[in-house]
Amino acid sequence: MSDRQDPQIHPATGHKPVAGQTVSDTTMTFWDHLDVLRDVLLRMAIVIIVCSIAAFCFKDILFAFILAPKNDSFVIYSLLNRLSEQLGGTPAEHFTVQLINTGLAEQFKIHVKAALYAGLLIASPYCLCLLFRFIAPALYNRERYYTLRATIVGYTMFLIGAALCYFLIFPLTVRFLGTYQVSTDVENMITLQSYIDTLIIMTFLMGILFELPVVCWVLSRLGILSASFMRRYRKHAIVVILIIAAIITPTSDAFTLCLVALPICLLYEISILVVRSKG
């Protein structure tokens, strides 16, 4: 007997079986599904816009969070200074990366962009929930279980990667590039646009890279990837990881490169365990 659930009331519709009507009579047509999808996308857009407007209104809090890594009072710098003092070293010199604006409307456009990204991040759990509720009725029970599991783990891994970038990788990148000078005669004039774009791109890429265990698990469930294959090509994967880490980190120092590469290598080893277990 199939484990697919009987078509019930769709989460985004108001269709209900009435007296004398079988459940199969309520099966939705292709156009009904399009209407439901339109409603789901509309609700997602409304929630994202509302969250973006809220983020736009709290400008001071939003940019205090965004601009925090450019100052030496940021948490990672304080921790590194304490560690250096405990090891007998000297604390790092104080620094502050000065940002400039070069366009008449640039600050307003950056404010809008930052609010949109913040609104998307805040609304993302609700949006994922809506999408899952939309596709869930078409899945078997086992498929629904694995889809929900992959969605939750994937979203969590993305947040972990983004947090690692914000709290560790991006601040060290800003400190290196923002204070680097080929000569004392040349002053750094870093634009706000450059700072924001670098933060967004690096955070997004790190979040995507942290999806590696989830992607490998899905491929293993489909029979495309195996743990033996990943072990056999481990050295090749490390080379690829180093190349990707070099692309993500615009700095040329080996320390920052290792900070990016080591977590990804660890994720690769975790992926091998995940693929082997296929849990």
Short mmCIF file of C-alpha atoms in Angstrom, two decimals:
data_model
loop_
_atom_site.label_atom_id
_atom_site.label_comp_id
_atom_site.label_asym_id
_atom_site.label_seq_id
_atom_site.Cartn_x
_atom_site.Cartn_y
_atom_site.Cartn_z
CA MET A 1 0.00 0.00 0.00
CA SER A 2 1.39 3.41 -0.95
CA ASP A 3 2.53 5.65 1.84
CA ARG A 4 1.41 8.76 -0.03
CA GLN A 5 -1.15 10.65 1.98
CA ASP A 6 -4.62 11.14 0.57
CA PRO A 7 -5.09 14.64 -0.86
CA GLN A 8 -6.36 16.76 1.98
CA ILE A 9 -6.99 20.44 2.35
CA HIS A 10 -4.00 22.14 0.80
CA PRO A 11 -2.27 24.43 3.29
CA ALA A 12 -2.65 27.41 0.95
CA THR A 13 -6.20 26.70 -0.31
CA GLY A 14 -9.67 26.60 1.14
CA HIS A 15 -10.79 23.46 -0.70
CA LYS A 16 -12.66 21.05 1.60
CA PRO A 17 -14.54 17.84 0.93
CA VAL A 18 -18.26 18.36 1.41
CA ALA A 19 -20.95 15.86 2.30
CA GLY A 20 -21.24 13.19 -0.35
CA GLN A 21 -17.97 14.26 -2.01
CA THR A 22 -15.00 11.92 -2.00
CA VAL A 23 -11.51 13.08 -1.18
CA SER A 24 -10.42 12.40 -4.76
CA ASP A 25 -12.98 14.93 -5.98
CA THR A 26 -10.98 17.64 -4.28
CA THR A 27 -7.80 16.83 -6.22
CA MET A 28 -6.39 20.05 -7.59
CA THR A 29 -5.71 20.69 -11.25
CA PHE A 30 -2.51 22.13 -12.69
CA TRP A 31 -4.04 25.61 -12.78
CA ASP A 32 -5.17 25.25 -9.16
CA HIS A 33 -1.57 24.53 -8.21
CA LEU A 34 -0.42 27.62 -10.11
CA ASP A 35 -2.95 29.70 -8.18
CA VAL A 36 -1.67 28.26 -4.91
CA LEU A 37 1.95 28.91 -5.91
CA ARG A 38 1.03 32.49 -6.80
CA ASP A 39 -0.53 32.98 -3.36
CA VAL A 40 2.52 31.46 -1.67
CA LEU A 41 4.92 33.72 -3.59
CA LEU A 42 2.73 36.74 -2.86
CA ARG A 43 2.76 36.00 0.87
CA MET A 44 6.52 35.51 0.79
CA ALA A 45 6.98 38.84 -0.98
CA ILE A 46 4.76 40.64 1.51
CA VAL A 47 6.63 39.23 4.51
CA ILE A 48 10.02 40.07 2.98
CA ILE A 49 8.90 43.62 2.21
CA VAL A 50 7.53 44.11 5.73
CA CYS A 51 10.75 42.79 7.30
CA SER A 52 12.82 44.97 4.96
CA ILE A 53 10.83 48.07 5.90
CA ALA A 54 11.36 47.26 9.57
CA ALA A 55 15.11 46.84 8.98
CA PHE A 56 15.14 50.10 7.01
CA CYS A 57 13.53 51.95 9.92
CA PHE A 58 16.08 50.62 12.43
CA LYS A 59 18.99 52.09 10.49
CA ASP A 60 21.28 52.66 13.47
CA ILE A 61 21.01 49.07 14.70
CA LEU A 62 21.37 47.66 11.18
CA PHE A 63 24.54 49.55 10.32
CA ALA A 64 26.02 49.19 13.78
CA PHE A 65 25.95 45.45 13.08
CA ILE A 66 27.22 45.78 9.50
CA LEU A 67 30.05 48.22 10.28
CA ALA A 68 31.22 46.61 13.53
CA PRO A 69 34.05 44.53 11.92
CA LYS A 70 35.86 47.68 10.75
CA ASN A 71 36.74 48.72 14.31
CA ASP A 72 39.30 47.16 16.65
CA SER A 73 36.62 46.84 19.35
CA PHE A 74 34.99 43.98 17.43
CA VAL A 75 34.70 40.73 19.37
CA ILE A 76 37.22 38.67 17.37
CA TYR A 77 39.93 41.36 17.74
CA SER A 78 39.40 41.46 21.50
CA LEU A 79 39.65 37.68 21.73
CA LEU A 80 42.83 37.60 19.65
CA ASN A 81 44.40 40.33 21.78
CA ARG A 82 43.58 38.44 24.99
CA LEU A 83 45.03 35.26 23.50
CA SER A 84 48.17 37.11 22.47
CA GLU A 85 48.61 38.56 25.97
CA GLN A 86 48.18 35.13 27.60
CA LEU A 87 50.82 33.69 25.29
CA GLY A 88 53.24 36.46 26.21
CA GLY A 89 52.86 38.46 23.02
CA THR A 90 52.00 42.09 22.51
CA PRO A 91 48.48 43.25 21.67
CA ALA A 92 47.82 44.34 18.14
CA GLU A 93 47.91 48.02 17.29
CA HIS A 94 44.66 49.94 17.42
CA PHE A 95 43.06 50.55 14.06
CA THR A 96 39.88 51.81 12.46
CA VAL A 97 39.08 51.46 8.78
CA GLN A 98 37.69 54.74 7.52
CA LEU A 99 34.95 54.44 4.90
CA ILE A 100 34.01 57.11 2.41
CA ASN A 101 31.07 57.79 0.13
CA THR A 102 31.64 58.95 -3.44
CA GLY A 103 28.12 59.26 -4.85
CA LEU A 104 25.28 61.62 -4.11
CA ALA A 105 22.67 58.86 -3.72
CA GLU A 106 25.03 56.01 -2.80
CA GLN A 107 24.34 56.00 0.93
CA PHE A 108 20.59 55.87 0.40
CA LYS A 109 20.92 53.04 -2.16
CA ILE A 110 23.20 51.13 0.19
CA HIS A 111 20.70 51.63 3.00
CA VAL A 112 17.93 50.18 0.82
CA LYS A 113 20.12 47.26 -0.29
CA ALA A 114 21.18 46.41 3.25
CA ALA A 115 17.57 46.56 4.45
CA LEU A 116 16.44 44.23 1.65
CA TYR A 117 19.10 41.65 2.47
CA ALA A 118 18.32 41.92 6.18
CA GLY A 119 14.60 41.54 5.48
CA LEU A 120 15.25 38.48 3.33
CA LEU A 121 17.35 36.91 6.08
CA ILE A 122 14.76 37.63 8.77
CA ALA A 123 11.87 36.33 6.64
CA SER A 124 13.74 33.26 5.35
CA PRO A 125 12.42 30.78 7.98
CA TYR A 126 8.83 31.73 7.21
CA CYS A 127 9.45 31.58 3.46
CA LEU A 128 11.00 28.12 3.73
CA CYS A 129 8.04 26.98 5.81
CA LEU A 130 5.60 28.21 3.14
CA LEU A 131 7.52 26.46 0.36
CA PHE A 132 7.65 23.22 2.30
CA ARG A 133 3.92 23.33 3.00
CA PHE A 134 3.33 23.88 -0.71
CA ILE A 135 5.30 20.84 -1.87
CA ALA A 136 4.58 18.53 1.10
CA PRO A 137 1.17 17.23 -0.15
CA ALA A 138 2.86 15.91 -3.31
CA LEU A 139 5.45 13.89 -1.40
CA TYR A 140 5.40 10.42 0.08
CA ASN A 141 5.80 10.24 3.83
CA ARG A 142 9.42 9.14 3.54
CA GLU A 143 10.15 11.82 0.95
CA ARG A 144 8.52 14.41 3.19
CA TYR A 145 10.66 13.33 6.14
CA TYR A 146 13.92 13.54 4.20
CA THR A 147 12.96 16.83 2.54
CA LEU A 148 12.17 18.42 5.89
CA ARG A 149 15.37 17.05 7.37
CA ALA A 150 17.52 18.34 4.49
CA THR A 151 15.83 21.75 4.60
CA ILE A 152 16.38 22.25 8.33
CA VAL A 153 19.98 21.02 8.28
CA GLY A 154 20.77 22.95 5.10
CA TYR A 155 19.39 26.19 6.50
CA THR A 156 21.27 25.70 9.77
CA MET A 157 24.53 25.01 7.93
CA PHE A 158 24.07 28.14 5.83
CA LEU A 159 23.63 30.24 8.97
CA ILE A 160 26.73 28.68 10.54
CA GLY A 161 28.79 29.47 7.44
CA ALA A 162 27.48 33.02 7.32
CA ALA A 163 28.20 33.53 11.02
CA LEU A 164 31.75 32.17 10.63
CA CYS A 165 32.35 34.64 7.82
CA TYR A 166 30.95 37.63 9.73
CA PHE A 167 32.66 36.93 13.05
CA LEU A 168 36.02 35.63 11.83
CA ILE A 169 36.88 35.62 8.13
CA PHE A 170 35.49 38.98 7.04
CA PRO A 171 36.92 40.97 10.02
CA LEU A 172 40.41 39.59 9.41
CA THR A 173 40.04 40.36 5.71
CA VAL A 174 38.98 43.93 6.49
CA ARG A 175 41.84 44.37 8.92
CA PHE A 176 44.43 43.14 6.44
CA LEU A 177 43.20 44.93 3.32
CA GLY A 178 41.94 48.02 5.12
CA THR A 179 45.29 48.73 6.78
CA TYR A 180 47.63 47.43 4.07
CA GLN A 181 49.80 50.09 2.42
CA VAL A 182 52.47 49.80 -0.22
CA SER A 183 53.81 53.14 1.01
CA THR A 184 53.04 55.64 3.74
CA ASP A 185 52.53 58.17 0.97
CA VAL A 186 49.43 56.30 -0.19
CA GLU A 187 46.32 56.58 1.98
CA ASN A 188 43.57 53.99 1.85
CA MET A 189 40.20 55.40 0.80
CA ILE A 190 37.77 52.50 0.99
CA THR A 191 34.26 53.16 -0.24
CA LEU A 192 31.19 52.08 1.66
CA GLN A 193 29.97 50.34 -1.50
CA SER A 194 33.13 48.21 -1.66
CA TYR A 195 32.82 47.29 2.02
CA ILE A 196 29.16 46.24 1.77
CA ASP A 197 29.63 44.29 -1.47
CA THR A 198 32.59 42.37 -0.04
CA LEU A 199 30.63 41.52 3.12
CA ILE A 200 27.59 40.29 1.18
CA ILE A 201 29.57 38.23 -1.34
CA MET A 202 31.85 36.58 1.22
CA THR A 203 28.98 35.81 3.59
CA PHE A 204 26.85 34.30 0.83
CA LEU A 205 29.71 32.18 -0.54
CA MET A 206 30.63 30.84 2.90
CA GLY A 207 27.01 29.98 3.55
CA ILE A 208 26.85 28.08 0.25
CA LEU A 209 30.10 26.23 0.96
CA PHE A 210 28.72 25.03 4.28
CA GLU A 211 25.98 23.24 2.35
CA LEU A 212 28.59 20.65 1.30
CA PRO A 213 27.48 17.89 3.72
CA VAL A 214 23.84 18.34 2.73
CA VAL A 215 24.61 18.26 -1.00
CA CYS A 216 26.77 15.16 -0.58
CA TRP A 217 24.05 13.47 1.46
CA VAL A 218 21.43 14.17 -1.23
CA LEU A 219 23.75 12.87 -3.97
CA SER A 220 24.41 9.74 -1.93
CA ARG A 221 20.67 9.15 -1.51
CA LEU A 222 20.33 9.40 -5.29
CA GLY A 223 23.14 6.88 -5.77
CA ILE A 224 25.43 9.38 -7.49
CA LEU A 225 28.11 9.75 -4.79
CA SER A 226 29.81 7.23 -2.54
CA ALA A 227 32.17 7.49 0.42
CA SER A 228 34.83 5.43 -1.38
CA PHE A 229 34.81 7.88 -4.29
CA MET A 230 35.25 10.83 -1.93
CA ARG A 231 38.12 9.12 -0.11
CA ARG A 232 39.80 8.21 -3.39
CA TYR A 233 39.76 11.82 -4.61
CA ARG A 234 40.46 13.46 -1.24
CA LYS A 235 43.74 15.01 -2.42
CA HIS A 236 42.06 16.46 -5.49
CA ALA A 237 39.30 17.86 -3.30
CA ILE A 238 41.84 19.56 -1.00
CA VAL A 239 43.43 21.29 -4.00
CA VAL A 240 39.99 22.49 -5.14
CA ILE A 241 39.19 23.67 -1.61
CA LEU A 242 42.42 25.69 -1.47
CA ILE A 243 41.59 27.30 -4.82
CA ILE A 244 38.08 28.16 -3.65
CA ALA A 245 39.44 29.54 -0.36
CA ALA A 246 41.92 31.70 -2.28
CA ILE A 247 39.07 33.08 -4.40
CA ILE A 248 36.86 33.83 -1.40
CA THR A 249 39.61 35.54 0.59
CA PRO A 250 41.09 38.47 -1.32
CA THR A 251 44.01 38.60 1.11
CA SER A 252 47.35 37.10 0.18
CA ASP A 253 48.37 35.84 3.63
CA ALA A 254 48.43 32.15 4.43
CA PHE A 255 46.78 32.62 7.82
CA THR A 256 43.48 33.87 6.42
CA LEU A 257 43.63 31.27 3.65
CA CYS A 258 43.91 28.51 6.25
CA LEU A 259 41.04 30.00 8.28
CA VAL A 260 38.79 29.49 5.26
CA ALA A 261 40.25 26.24 3.96
CA LEU A 262 40.36 24.30 7.24
CA PRO A 263 36.61 24.46 8.00
CA ILE A 264 35.83 23.41 4.43
CA CYS A 265 38.27 20.49 4.68
CA LEU A 266 36.59 19.51 7.94
CA LEU A 267 33.20 19.70 6.20
CA TYR A 268 34.55 17.42 3.48
CA GLU A 269 35.55 14.81 6.06
CA ILE A 270 32.15 15.15 7.74
CA SER A 271 30.53 14.69 4.34
CA ILE A 272 32.37 11.40 3.90
CA LEU A 273 30.95 10.17 7.20
CA VAL A 274 27.48 11.38 6.25
CA VAL A 275 27.63 9.67 2.85
CA ARG A 276 28.89 6.45 4.42
CA SER A 277 26.09 6.34 6.95
CA LYS A 278 23.35 7.63 4.62
CA GLY A 279 21.36 8.35 7.75
#
